[in-house]
């Protein structure tokens, strides 16, 4: 077995645990955004267990890579990744969305270790990540900055201000990942505000662009772990994903953007997520 195969197997195991656990959290709370959690989980599992330099025992370690969850509503994906990586005890997941819980509907760095910045209002994470990358560039630090946005989030103008700045400053330490599941709250992204050709738009802003299957763990590992030194520009990874990936009745269904399962649906999902 090759080192890459071992890494991919570890990521796959973590991603399955994250899906099962996140869905249980949403079922228990009867709140959440499971469709977007499931489209993003393979990306987060790859980052935390195959790509990023981080240490859960030292969440403020100066040399850590930075990750910003710009699509802040997908907390099921983020919290399970952080928990699996050792940032907080698994028992905390039982409190998801409960009053006074540290695990509320949007990530808050004042409550949980491993969260770089509060997110929730869409379009904020990418500009913050751009600023973090600029700081690294100015100080000569070698950390990388990763930011995950939704594709519907690309409709926010602040993203394009950030893209213009990142391209102009040639932030090779910055990786933007777009969760391209093509659905947002209510309908498809293209019915709401068409954004194609998304790859050409980011190239025009000075990005290197890679288009990958967002559920192909080997492909994700390759593109996200590639050394940025010498690239001379930021990287945009357009990850083609499936909303609700892994559960038959959720896949490609806009209603599961913020849908919650009843007991029968939960039982069916647990049978499928094996």
PDB file of C-alpha atoms in Angstrom:
ATOM      1  CA  UNK A   1       0.000   0.000   0.000  1.00  0.00           C
ATOM      2  CA  UNK A   2       1.415   3.390  -1.007  1.00  0.00           C
ATOM      3  CA  UNK A   3       1.544   6.383   1.361  1.00  0.00           C
ATOM      4  CA  UNK A   4      -1.067   8.142  -0.784  1.00  0.00           C
ATOM      5  CA  UNK A   5      -3.394   5.130  -0.613  1.00  0.00           C
ATOM      6  CA  UNK A   6      -3.027   5.020   3.164  1.00  0.00           C
ATOM      7  CA  UNK A   7      -3.817   8.731   3.375  1.00  0.00           C
ATOM      8  CA  UNK A   8      -6.866   8.426   1.130  1.00  0.00           C
ATOM      9  CA  UNK A   9      -8.141   5.480   3.179  1.00  0.00           C
ATOM     10  CA  UNK A  10      -7.748   7.521   6.374  1.00  0.00           C
ATOM     11  CA  UNK A  11      -9.572  10.481   4.833  1.00  0.00           C
ATOM     12  CA  UNK A  12     -12.410   8.228   3.617  1.00  0.00           C
ATOM     13  CA  UNK A  13     -12.821   6.738   7.102  1.00  0.00           C
ATOM     14  CA  UNK A  14     -12.927  10.194   8.674  1.00  0.00           C
ATOM     15  CA  UNK A  15     -15.393  11.494   6.069  1.00  0.00           C
ATOM     16  CA  UNK A  16     -17.795   8.610   6.700  1.00  0.00           C
ATOM     17  CA  UNK A  17     -17.673   9.243  10.446  1.00  0.00           C
ATOM     18  CA  UNK A  18     -18.254  12.945   9.830  1.00  0.00           C
ATOM     19  CA  UNK A  19     -21.332  12.287   7.656  1.00  0.00           C
ATOM     20  CA  UNK A  20     -22.903   9.888  10.121  1.00  0.00           C
ATOM     21  CA  UNK A  21     -22.140  12.117  13.078  1.00  0.00           C
ATOM     22  CA  UNK A  22     -23.248  15.365  11.417  1.00  0.00           C
ATOM     23  CA  UNK A  23     -26.562  13.829  10.377  1.00  0.00           C
ATOM     24  CA  UNK A  24     -27.133  12.546  13.903  1.00  0.00           C
ATOM     25  CA  UNK A  25     -26.475  16.060  15.205  1.00  0.00           C
ATOM     26  CA  UNK A  26     -29.016  17.579  12.819  1.00  0.00           C
ATOM     27  CA  UNK A  27     -31.563  14.879  13.622  1.00  0.00           C
ATOM     28  CA  UNK A  28     -31.152  15.415  17.357  1.00  0.00           C
ATOM     29  CA  UNK A  29     -31.346  19.213  17.110  1.00  0.00           C
ATOM     30  CA  UNK A  30     -33.929  19.320  14.292  1.00  0.00           C
ATOM     31  CA  UNK A  31     -31.847  22.203  12.972  1.00  0.00           C
ATOM     32  CA  UNK A  32     -28.993  22.519  10.523  1.00  0.00           C
ATOM     33  CA  UNK A  33     -27.927  22.468   6.880  1.00  0.00           C
ATOM     34  CA  UNK A  34     -27.180  18.823   6.068  1.00  0.00           C
ATOM     35  CA  UNK A  35     -27.193  19.149   2.277  1.00  0.00           C
ATOM     36  CA  UNK A  36     -24.320  21.612   2.291  1.00  0.00           C
ATOM     37  CA  UNK A  37     -22.567  19.706   5.070  1.00  0.00           C
ATOM     38  CA  UNK A  38     -22.513  16.593   2.932  1.00  0.00           C
ATOM     39  CA  UNK A  39     -21.247  18.317  -0.209  1.00  0.00           C
ATOM     40  CA  UNK A  40     -18.356  19.815   1.786  1.00  0.00           C
ATOM     41  CA  UNK A  41     -17.331  16.960   4.090  1.00  0.00           C
ATOM     42  CA  UNK A  42     -14.934  15.256   1.665  1.00  0.00           C
ATOM     43  CA  UNK A  43     -13.164  18.576   1.155  1.00  0.00           C
ATOM     44  CA  UNK A  44     -12.807  19.228   4.890  1.00  0.00           C
ATOM     45  CA  UNK A  45     -11.701  15.675   5.619  1.00  0.00           C
ATOM     46  CA  UNK A  46      -9.000  15.991   2.948  1.00  0.00           C
ATOM     47  CA  UNK A  47      -7.771  19.298   4.362  1.00  0.00           C
ATOM     48  CA  UNK A  48      -7.681  18.249   8.015  1.00  0.00           C
ATOM     49  CA  UNK A  49      -6.403  14.691   7.574  1.00  0.00           C
ATOM     50  CA  UNK A  50      -4.266  14.919   4.456  1.00  0.00           C
ATOM     51  CA  UNK A  51      -3.157  18.446   3.691  1.00  0.00           C
ATOM     52  CA  UNK A  52      -3.056  21.096   6.397  1.00  0.00           C
ATOM     53  CA  UNK A  53      -0.327  21.634   8.949  1.00  0.00           C
ATOM     54  CA  UNK A  54      -2.131  22.027  12.272  1.00  0.00           C
ATOM     55  CA  UNK A  55      -1.968  20.871  15.882  1.00  0.00           C
ATOM     56  CA  UNK A  56      -5.116  20.541  17.986  1.00  0.00           C
ATOM     57  CA  UNK A  57      -3.056  20.829  21.176  1.00  0.00           C
ATOM     58  CA  UNK A  58      -1.792  24.214  19.990  1.00  0.00           C
ATOM     59  CA  UNK A  59      -4.677  25.860  18.111  1.00  0.00           C
ATOM     60  CA  UNK A  60      -2.850  29.209  18.078  1.00  0.00           C
ATOM     61  CA  UNK A  61       0.451  27.753  16.842  1.00  0.00           C
ATOM     62  CA  UNK A  62       1.983  30.507  14.711  1.00  0.00           C
ATOM     63  CA  UNK A  63       3.106  28.135  11.952  1.00  0.00           C
ATOM     64  CA  UNK A  64      -0.263  26.453  11.474  1.00  0.00           C
ATOM     65  CA  UNK A  65      -2.055  26.579   8.153  1.00  0.00           C
ATOM     66  CA  UNK A  66      -5.235  28.632   8.357  1.00  0.00           C
ATOM     67  CA  UNK A  67      -8.680  27.413   7.327  1.00  0.00           C
ATOM     68  CA  UNK A  68     -11.702  29.699   6.971  1.00  0.00           C
ATOM     69  CA  UNK A  69     -15.177  28.164   6.611  1.00  0.00           C
ATOM     70  CA  UNK A  70     -16.816  30.959   4.659  1.00  0.00           C
ATOM     71  CA  UNK A  71     -20.011  28.959   4.097  1.00  0.00           C
ATOM     72  CA  UNK A  72     -20.513  29.254   7.831  1.00  0.00           C
ATOM     73  CA  UNK A  73     -23.947  27.623   7.889  1.00  0.00           C
ATOM     74  CA  UNK A  74     -22.309  24.222   7.209  1.00  0.00           C
ATOM     75  CA  UNK A  75     -21.330  23.768  10.834  1.00  0.00           C
ATOM     76  CA  UNK A  76     -22.105  20.054  10.845  1.00  0.00           C
ATOM     77  CA  UNK A  77     -19.172  19.567   8.497  1.00  0.00           C
ATOM     78  CA  UNK A  78     -16.858  21.954  10.335  1.00  0.00           C
ATOM     79  CA  UNK A  79     -17.599  20.805  13.881  1.00  0.00           C
ATOM     80  CA  UNK A  80     -17.188  17.116  13.050  1.00  0.00           C
ATOM     81  CA  UNK A  81     -13.874  17.848  11.306  1.00  0.00           C
ATOM     82  CA  UNK A  82     -12.577  19.791  14.295  1.00  0.00           C
ATOM     83  CA  UNK A  83     -13.786  17.122  16.715  1.00  0.00           C
ATOM     84  CA  UNK A  84     -12.250  14.277  14.699  1.00  0.00           C
ATOM     85  CA  UNK A  85      -8.984  16.233  14.594  1.00  0.00           C
ATOM     86  CA  UNK A  86      -8.983  16.494  18.397  1.00  0.00           C
ATOM     87  CA  UNK A  87      -9.857  20.134  18.972  1.00  0.00           C
ATOM     88  CA  UNK A  88     -12.614  19.358  21.477  1.00  0.00           C
ATOM     89  CA  UNK A  89     -14.263  16.295  23.079  1.00  0.00           C
ATOM     90  CA  UNK A  90     -16.781  14.254  21.122  1.00  0.00           C
ATOM     91  CA  UNK A  91     -19.328  14.744  23.888  1.00  0.00           C
ATOM     92  CA  UNK A  92     -19.651  18.392  22.947  1.00  0.00           C
ATOM     93  CA  UNK A  93     -21.313  17.360  19.693  1.00  0.00           C
ATOM     94  CA  UNK A  94     -24.347  16.248  21.696  1.00  0.00           C
ATOM     95  CA  UNK A  95     -25.061  19.914  22.474  1.00  0.00           C
ATOM     96  CA  UNK A  96     -25.237  21.046  18.835  1.00  0.00           C
ATOM     97  CA  UNK A  97     -27.615  24.014  18.479  1.00  0.00           C
ATOM     98  CA  UNK A  98     -28.745  23.792  22.104  1.00  0.00           C
ATOM     99  CA  UNK A  99     -29.103  26.910  24.286  1.00  0.00           C
ATOM    100  CA  UNK A 100     -25.696  28.115  25.545  1.00  0.00           C
ATOM    101  CA  UNK A 101     -23.905  25.483  23.481  1.00  0.00           C
ATOM    102  CA  UNK A 102     -20.433  26.246  22.172  1.00  0.00           C
ATOM    103  CA  UNK A 103     -21.613  24.624  18.931  1.00  0.00           C
ATOM    104  CA  UNK A 104     -24.169  27.105  17.667  1.00  0.00           C
ATOM    105  CA  UNK A 105     -25.514  27.644  14.185  1.00  0.00           C
ATOM    106  CA  UNK A 106     -22.487  29.538  12.922  1.00  0.00           C
ATOM    107  CA  UNK A 107     -18.845  29.079  13.984  1.00  0.00           C
ATOM    108  CA  UNK A 108     -17.597  31.409  16.689  1.00  0.00           C
ATOM    109  CA  UNK A 109     -13.894  31.572  17.506  1.00  0.00           C
ATOM    110  CA  UNK A 110     -14.706  32.788  21.014  1.00  0.00           C
ATOM    111  CA  UNK A 111     -16.374  29.456  21.781  1.00  0.00           C
ATOM    112  CA  UNK A 112     -14.301  26.783  20.050  1.00  0.00           C
ATOM    113  CA  UNK A 113     -10.581  26.237  19.413  1.00  0.00           C
ATOM    114  CA  UNK A 114      -9.548  25.797  15.791  1.00  0.00           C
ATOM    115  CA  UNK A 115     -11.885  28.442  14.382  1.00  0.00           C
ATOM    116  CA  UNK A 116      -9.944  31.316  12.831  1.00  0.00           C
ATOM    117  CA  UNK A 117     -12.799  33.784  12.434  1.00  0.00           C
ATOM    118  CA  UNK A 118     -16.560  33.986  12.930  1.00  0.00           C
ATOM    119  CA  UNK A 119     -18.517  33.367   9.741  1.00  0.00           C
ATOM    120  CA  UNK A 120     -22.142  33.158   8.742  1.00  0.00           C
ATOM    121  CA  UNK A 121     -23.007  36.197   6.615  1.00  0.00           C
ATOM    122  CA  UNK A 122     -21.988  34.924   3.199  1.00  0.00           C
ATOM    123  CA  UNK A 123     -19.166  36.632   1.383  1.00  0.00           C
ATOM    124  CA  UNK A 124     -17.146  37.475   4.502  1.00  0.00           C
ATOM    125  CA  UNK A 125     -14.778  34.510   4.765  1.00  0.00           C
ATOM    126  CA  UNK A 126     -12.922  34.954   1.486  1.00  0.00           C
ATOM    127  CA  UNK A 127     -12.012  38.619   2.199  1.00  0.00           C
ATOM    128  CA  UNK A 128     -10.789  37.643   5.686  1.00  0.00           C
ATOM    129  CA  UNK A 129      -8.721  34.799   4.226  1.00  0.00           C
ATOM    130  CA  UNK A 130      -7.240  37.210   1.702  1.00  0.00           C
ATOM    131  CA  UNK A 131      -6.180  39.483   4.547  1.00  0.00           C
ATOM    132  CA  UNK A 132      -4.606  36.560   6.426  1.00  0.00           C
ATOM    133  CA  UNK A 133      -2.703  35.567   3.285  1.00  0.00           C
ATOM    134  CA  UNK A 134      -1.482  39.147   2.817  1.00  0.00           C
ATOM    135  CA  UNK A 135      -0.204  39.125   6.410  1.00  0.00           C
ATOM    136  CA  UNK A 136       1.738  35.946   5.684  1.00  0.00           C
ATOM    137  CA  UNK A 137       3.165  37.432   2.514  1.00  0.00           C
ATOM    138  CA  UNK A 138       4.275  40.620   4.294  1.00  0.00           C
ATOM    139  CA  UNK A 139       5.924  38.794   7.189  1.00  0.00           C
ATOM    140  CA  UNK A 140       7.492  36.017   5.118  1.00  0.00           C
ATOM    141  CA  UNK A 141       5.570  33.318   7.013  1.00  0.00           C
ATOM    142  CA  UNK A 142       5.212  29.987   5.235  1.00  0.00           C
ATOM    143  CA  UNK A 143       1.720  29.056   6.404  1.00  0.00           C
ATOM    144  CA  UNK A 144      -0.961  28.459   3.797  1.00  0.00           C
ATOM    145  CA  UNK A 145      -4.468  29.896   3.944  1.00  0.00           C
ATOM    146  CA  UNK A 146      -7.426  27.841   2.733  1.00  0.00           C
ATOM    147  CA  UNK A 147     -10.983  29.146   2.453  1.00  0.00           C
ATOM    148  CA  UNK A 148     -14.114  27.193   1.507  1.00  0.00           C
ATOM    149  CA  UNK A 149     -17.043  29.063   0.001  1.00  0.00           C
ATOM    150  CA  UNK A 150     -20.374  27.896  -1.318  1.00  0.00           C
ATOM    151  CA  UNK A 151     -21.120  28.426  -4.975  1.00  0.00           C
ATOM    152  CA  UNK A 152     -24.253  30.451  -4.243  1.00  0.00           C
ATOM    153  CA  UNK A 153     -21.978  32.582  -2.115  1.00  0.00           C
ATOM    154  CA  UNK A 154     -20.198  33.676  -5.280  1.00  0.00           C
ATOM    155  CA  UNK A 155     -23.131  36.015  -5.836  1.00  0.00           C
ATOM    156  CA  UNK A 156     -21.787  38.248  -3.045  1.00  0.00           C
ATOM    157  CA  UNK A 157     -19.781  41.170  -4.383  1.00  0.00           C
ATOM    158  CA  UNK A 158     -17.261  41.107  -1.529  1.00  0.00           C
ATOM    159  CA  UNK A 159     -15.857  37.879  -2.979  1.00  0.00           C
ATOM    160  CA  UNK A 160     -14.906  39.657  -6.183  1.00  0.00           C
ATOM    161  CA  UNK A 161     -13.222  42.495  -4.317  1.00  0.00           C
ATOM    162  CA  UNK A 162     -11.180  39.846  -2.520  1.00  0.00           C
ATOM    163  CA  UNK A 163     -10.428  38.059  -5.800  1.00  0.00           C
ATOM    164  CA  UNK A 164      -9.214  41.279  -7.399  1.00  0.00           C
ATOM    165  CA  UNK A 165      -6.925  41.969  -4.426  1.00  0.00           C
ATOM    166  CA  UNK A 166      -5.612  38.405  -4.200  1.00  0.00           C
ATOM    167  CA  UNK A 167      -4.827  38.254  -7.900  1.00  0.00           C
ATOM    168  CA  UNK A 168      -3.147  41.655  -7.886  1.00  0.00           C
ATOM    169  CA  UNK A 169      -0.961  40.725  -4.908  1.00  0.00           C
ATOM    170  CA  UNK A 170      -0.122  37.301  -6.383  1.00  0.00           C
ATOM    171  CA  UNK A 171      -1.010  35.503  -3.163  1.00  0.00           C
ATOM    172  CA  UNK A 172       0.383  32.074  -3.922  1.00  0.00           C
ATOM    173  CA  UNK A 173      -0.170  31.134  -0.257  1.00  0.00           C
ATOM    174  CA  UNK A 174      -3.953  31.445  -0.719  1.00  0.00           C
ATOM    175  CA  UNK A 175      -6.245  28.630  -1.868  1.00  0.00           C
ATOM    176  CA  UNK A 176      -9.910  29.347  -2.513  1.00  0.00           C
ATOM    177  CA  UNK A 177     -12.115  26.244  -2.705  1.00  0.00           C
ATOM    178  CA  UNK A 178     -15.601  26.587  -4.154  1.00  0.00           C
ATOM    179  CA  UNK A 179     -18.126  23.917  -3.141  1.00  0.00           C
ATOM    180  CA  UNK A 180     -19.812  23.750  -6.549  1.00  0.00           C
ATOM    181  CA  UNK A 181     -22.938  21.721  -5.773  1.00  0.00           C
ATOM    182  CA  UNK A 182     -25.052  23.993  -8.032  1.00  0.00           C
ATOM    183  CA  UNK A 183     -27.857  24.373  -5.507  1.00  0.00           C
ATOM    184  CA  UNK A 184     -28.632  27.049  -2.979  1.00  0.00           C
ATOM    185  CA  UNK A 185     -31.600  27.778  -0.765  1.00  0.00           C
ATOM    186  CA  UNK A 186     -34.695  27.227  -2.884  1.00  0.00           C
ATOM    187  CA  UNK A 187     -33.319  26.509  -6.357  1.00  0.00           C
ATOM    188  CA  UNK A 188     -30.237  26.112  -8.525  1.00  0.00           C
ATOM    189  CA  UNK A 189     -27.484  28.703  -8.612  1.00  0.00           C
ATOM    190  CA  UNK A 190     -27.918  29.158 -12.349  1.00  0.00           C
ATOM    191  CA  UNK A 191     -31.628  29.928 -11.958  1.00  0.00           C
ATOM    192  CA  UNK A 192     -30.795  32.482  -9.282  1.00  0.00           C
ATOM    193  CA  UNK A 193     -27.856  34.291 -10.868  1.00  0.00           C
ATOM    194  CA  UNK A 194     -25.826  32.450 -13.490  1.00  0.00           C
ATOM    195  CA  UNK A 195     -22.109  32.356 -12.751  1.00  0.00           C
ATOM    196  CA  UNK A 196     -20.619  30.349 -15.581  1.00  0.00           C
ATOM    197  CA  UNK A 197     -17.944  30.285 -16.888  1.00  0.00           C
ATOM    198  CA  UNK A 198     -16.713  30.370 -13.282  1.00  0.00           C
ATOM    199  CA  UNK A 199     -13.249  29.031 -14.106  1.00  0.00           C
ATOM    200  CA  UNK A 200     -12.604  31.678 -16.753  1.00  0.00           C
ATOM    201  CA  UNK A 201     -13.769  34.426 -14.417  1.00  0.00           C
ATOM    202  CA  UNK A 202     -11.217  33.459 -11.781  1.00  0.00           C
ATOM    203  CA  UNK A 203      -8.469  33.148 -14.382  1.00  0.00           C
ATOM    204  CA  UNK A 204      -9.311  36.684 -15.489  1.00  0.00           C
ATOM    205  CA  UNK A 205      -8.727  37.827 -11.882  1.00  0.00           C
ATOM    206  CA  UNK A 206      -5.238  36.303 -11.899  1.00  0.00           C
ATOM    207  CA  UNK A 207      -5.873  32.900 -10.308  1.00  0.00           C
ATOM    208  CA  UNK A 208      -4.610  29.516 -11.277  1.00  0.00           C
ATOM    209  CA  UNK A 209      -7.738  27.362 -11.554  1.00  0.00           C
ATOM    210  CA  UNK A 210      -8.213  23.627 -11.028  1.00  0.00           C
ATOM    211  CA  UNK A 211     -11.559  21.916 -11.605  1.00  0.00           C
ATOM    212  CA  UNK A 212     -11.936  18.617  -9.743  1.00  0.00           C
ATOM    213  CA  UNK A 213     -14.512  16.089  -8.604  1.00  0.00           C
ATOM    214  CA  UNK A 214     -15.117  17.245  -5.043  1.00  0.00           C
ATOM    215  CA  UNK A 215     -15.764  13.685  -3.880  1.00  0.00           C
ATOM    216  CA  UNK A 216     -12.664  12.127  -5.484  1.00  0.00           C
ATOM    217  CA  UNK A 217     -10.393  12.028  -2.453  1.00  0.00           C
ATOM    218  CA  UNK A 218      -7.279  11.253  -4.459  1.00  0.00           C
ATOM    219  CA  UNK A 219      -7.869  14.166  -6.810  1.00  0.00           C
ATOM    220  CA  UNK A 220      -8.610  16.515  -3.913  1.00  0.00           C
ATOM    221  CA  UNK A 221      -5.456  15.385  -2.111  1.00  0.00           C
ATOM    222  CA  UNK A 222      -3.322  15.974  -5.189  1.00  0.00           C
ATOM    223  CA  UNK A 223      -4.565  19.459  -5.986  1.00  0.00           C
ATOM    224  CA  UNK A 224      -4.752  20.736  -2.406  1.00  0.00           C
ATOM    225  CA  UNK A 225      -1.396  19.356  -1.253  1.00  0.00           C
ATOM    226  CA  UNK A 226       0.590  20.635  -4.248  1.00  0.00           C
ATOM    227  CA  UNK A 227       3.316  23.009  -3.030  1.00  0.00           C
ATOM    228  CA  UNK A 228       2.383  26.634  -3.765  1.00  0.00           C
ATOM    229  CA  UNK A 229       5.959  27.953  -3.893  1.00  0.00           C
ATOM    230  CA  UNK A 230       6.741  29.333  -7.317  1.00  0.00           C
ATOM    231  CA  UNK A 231       3.143  29.366  -8.512  1.00  0.00           C
ATOM    232  CA  UNK A 232       3.125  33.147  -8.393  1.00  0.00           C
ATOM    233  CA  UNK A 233      -0.653  33.425  -8.099  1.00  0.00           C
ATOM    234  CA  UNK A 234      -3.495  32.293  -5.844  1.00  0.00           C
ATOM    235  CA  UNK A 235      -5.233  28.999  -6.531  1.00  0.00           C
ATOM    236  CA  UNK A 236      -8.966  28.556  -7.071  1.00  0.00           C
ATOM    237  CA  UNK A 237     -10.192  24.968  -6.785  1.00  0.00           C
ATOM    238  CA  UNK A 238     -13.670  24.488  -8.215  1.00  0.00           C
ATOM    239  CA  UNK A 239     -14.845  21.283  -6.558  1.00  0.00           C
ATOM    240  CA  UNK A 240     -17.819  19.804  -8.394  1.00  0.00           C
ATOM    241  CA  UNK A 241     -19.915  18.254  -5.637  1.00  0.00           C
ATOM    242  CA  UNK A 242     -23.346  16.787  -4.932  1.00  0.00           C
ATOM    243  CA  UNK A 243     -25.578  18.422  -2.352  1.00  0.00           C
ATOM    244  CA  UNK A 244     -26.522  15.738   0.179  1.00  0.00           C
ATOM    245  CA  UNK A 245     -23.801  13.380  -1.108  1.00  0.00           C
ATOM    246  CA  UNK A 246     -24.129   9.855   0.245  1.00  0.00           C
ATOM    247  CA  UNK A 247     -27.845   9.749   1.076  1.00  0.00           C
ATOM    248  CA  UNK A 248     -30.141   8.850  -1.812  1.00  0.00           C
ATOM    249  CA  UNK A 249     -33.140  10.983  -0.860  1.00  0.00           C
ATOM    250  CA  UNK A 250     -30.977  14.044  -0.178  1.00  0.00           C
ATOM    251  CA  UNK A 251     -28.747  14.096  -3.238  1.00  0.00           C
ATOM    252  CA  UNK A 252     -29.289  17.056  -5.583  1.00  0.00           C
ATOM    253  CA  UNK A 253     -32.357  18.212  -3.664  1.00  0.00           C
ATOM    254  CA  UNK A 254     -32.478  21.930  -2.881  1.00  0.00           C
ATOM    255  CA  UNK A 255     -34.902  21.353   0.000  1.00  0.00           C
ATOM    256  CA  UNK A 256     -32.105  19.647   1.937  1.00  0.00           C
ATOM    257  CA  UNK A 257     -30.200  22.915   2.096  1.00  0.00           C
ATOM    258  CA  UNK A 258     -31.794  23.305   5.526  1.00  0.00           C
ATOM    259  CA  UNK A 259     -34.020  20.227   5.691  1.00  0.00           C
ATOM    260  CA  UNK A 260     -34.019  18.051   8.802  1.00  0.00           C
ATOM    261  CA  UNK A 261     -34.750  14.310   8.911  1.00  0.00           C
ATOM    262  CA  UNK A 262     -37.590  12.584  10.687  1.00  0.00           C
ATOM    263  CA  UNK A 263     -36.908   9.293  12.450  1.00  0.00           C
ATOM    264  CA  UNK A 264     -37.552   7.136   9.365  1.00  0.00           C
ATOM    265  CA  UNK A 265     -35.307   9.274   7.174  1.00  0.00           C
ATOM    266  CA  UNK A 266     -32.571   9.204   9.783  1.00  0.00           C
ATOM    267  CA  UNK A 267     -32.734   5.409   9.997  1.00  0.00           C
ATOM    268  CA  UNK A 268     -32.570   5.103   6.211  1.00  0.00           C
ATOM    269  CA  UNK A 269     -29.586   7.445   6.009  1.00  0.00           C
ATOM    270  CA  UNK A 270     -27.682   5.463   8.628  1.00  0.00           C
ATOM    271  CA  UNK A 271     -28.229   2.305   6.563  1.00  0.00           C
ATOM    272  CA  UNK A 272     -26.848   4.003   3.466  1.00  0.00           C
ATOM    273  CA  UNK A 273     -23.866   5.662   5.168  1.00  0.00           C
ATOM    274  CA  UNK A 274     -21.670   2.599   5.524  1.00  0.00           C
TER     275      UNK A 274
END
